[in-house]
């Protein structure tokens, strides 16, 4: 029996930092962290109210390093480093999300999501964790020697992985010759785990000038690697055979920032060659270009309102500033405002192929092909899913600071069309089992 699939629209956003933008319609909303500037109860309450008003069948939310009160141990130890409008009850802050009737809040955990109206389903894992920064302490951070343990929590066979940090080298704004001025980049341990798990999507944020979409073609099959064992030190060049880069159709236009993965799957399913006639060649991906002293293409006209957010803003009546010791590395010069720019992308909205191994262009294997259908209640084994690629989406809403400009730019949410299995055509696993 073949699996029946149906197009499902996923709206991705991250790093809204107290903004409450108008969102395009879709079936699933995923927010990949940094809801607020520092996670006060007032900030979080306003953001949760905004999320609860959004009309989506499912709303998946994780925290980010700026949502400080959601990391209770960190907050209790470091709360004096920030100024607060009043007493902050971390349990009350967390309950805003954990007790919401319409929000699925994930913190290093996974779940299965059913969409009654669309009739499709998927599994998802979410984590707020990010690598520890050099210049300041933030919530949900881990040391390099803790990274493998953190990401081994991602279960084998999961469909969507939502992380605040991007993986190393993919949508992390870091080129071969430079690094973020605050020393940040994507996480290599996350990249290694993604190569083993091979989810359909990895939705992230955190590094704002990494905003964009990259579809990674993995170099080897997951079954050839140990799913349980000692971590490797393989780099992205060893793991990744090629990358397709997205040309944002919403750049400098009123169109949606759309990624259509259903057409890619259809081409692969037909076995025909990939059609690149509608794509404009990019010499570098958006997230790897050096500073060009200009505005990223994806941010020219984000919401038909220039450099102003379409709605919302900072929580009214609340001035949340770090103490003097953190002023230079917190809100004013945090990842919300670091400089950076992207190369100019061509029109279209497709994914452009970039082969890191110089083996030429070719149509990738079907990203979501299943080798075998699962019996009822059977958890994914990690070898049943024959995905050869993962699409990484950095959906940072707040743009980077541009040299010589004081205004902040707001990006559009990234809309992704995917094909998901229809409920009943392939029995869903009763749960997704974490590793380690």
Tab-separated table of C-alpha atoms in Angstrom, residues 15 17 37 65-66 133 135-138 180-184 206-209 322 326-340 398-401:
chain	number	residue	atom	x	y	z
A	15	UNK	CA	13.342	35.765	16.801
A	17	UNK	CA	11.722	39.784	20.055
A	37	UNK	CA	13.829	40.408	24.571
A	65	UNK	CA	18.243	32.260	24.695
A	66	UNK	CA	16.482	35.606	25.232
A	133	UNK	CA	28.480	32.485	23.685
A	135	UNK	CA	30.789	37.410	25.434
A	136	UNK	CA	27.775	36.794	27.659
A	137	UNK	CA	25.661	34.186	29.367
A	138	UNK	CA	22.141	33.548	28.134
A	180	UNK	CA	30.035	36.238	13.747
A	181	UNK	CA	31.666	39.164	15.555
A	182	UNK	CA	30.426	37.703	18.855
A	183	UNK	CA	32.012	34.350	18.043
A	184	UNK	CA	28.772	32.529	17.244
A	206	UNK	CA	19.128	32.693	16.514
A	207	UNK	CA	21.688	34.007	13.994
A	208	UNK	CA	19.670	36.681	12.249
A	209	UNK	CA	21.825	37.233	9.190
A	322	UNK	CA	20.562	44.905	30.908
A	326	UNK	CA	26.059	43.528	29.905
A	327	UNK	CA	24.968	46.598	27.964
A	328	UNK	CA	27.382	46.100	25.092
A	329	UNK	CA	26.588	42.435	24.624
A	330	UNK	CA	22.921	42.160	25.479
A	331	UNK	CA	19.943	43.788	23.804
A	332	UNK	CA	21.618	46.682	21.979
A	333	UNK	CA	24.342	44.553	20.439
A	334	UNK	CA	22.794	41.104	20.650
A	335	UNK	CA	22.078	38.821	17.732
A	336	UNK	CA	19.012	40.959	17.154
A	337	UNK	CA	21.239	43.759	15.917
A	338	UNK	CA	24.519	42.307	14.663
A	339	UNK	CA	25.653	43.516	11.279
A	340	UNK	CA	25.730	41.415	8.165
A	398	UNK	CA	14.282	40.441	13.129
A	399	UNK	CA	16.990	41.311	10.638
A	400	UNK	CA	20.633	42.186	11.316
A	401	UNK	CA	21.855	45.702	11.797
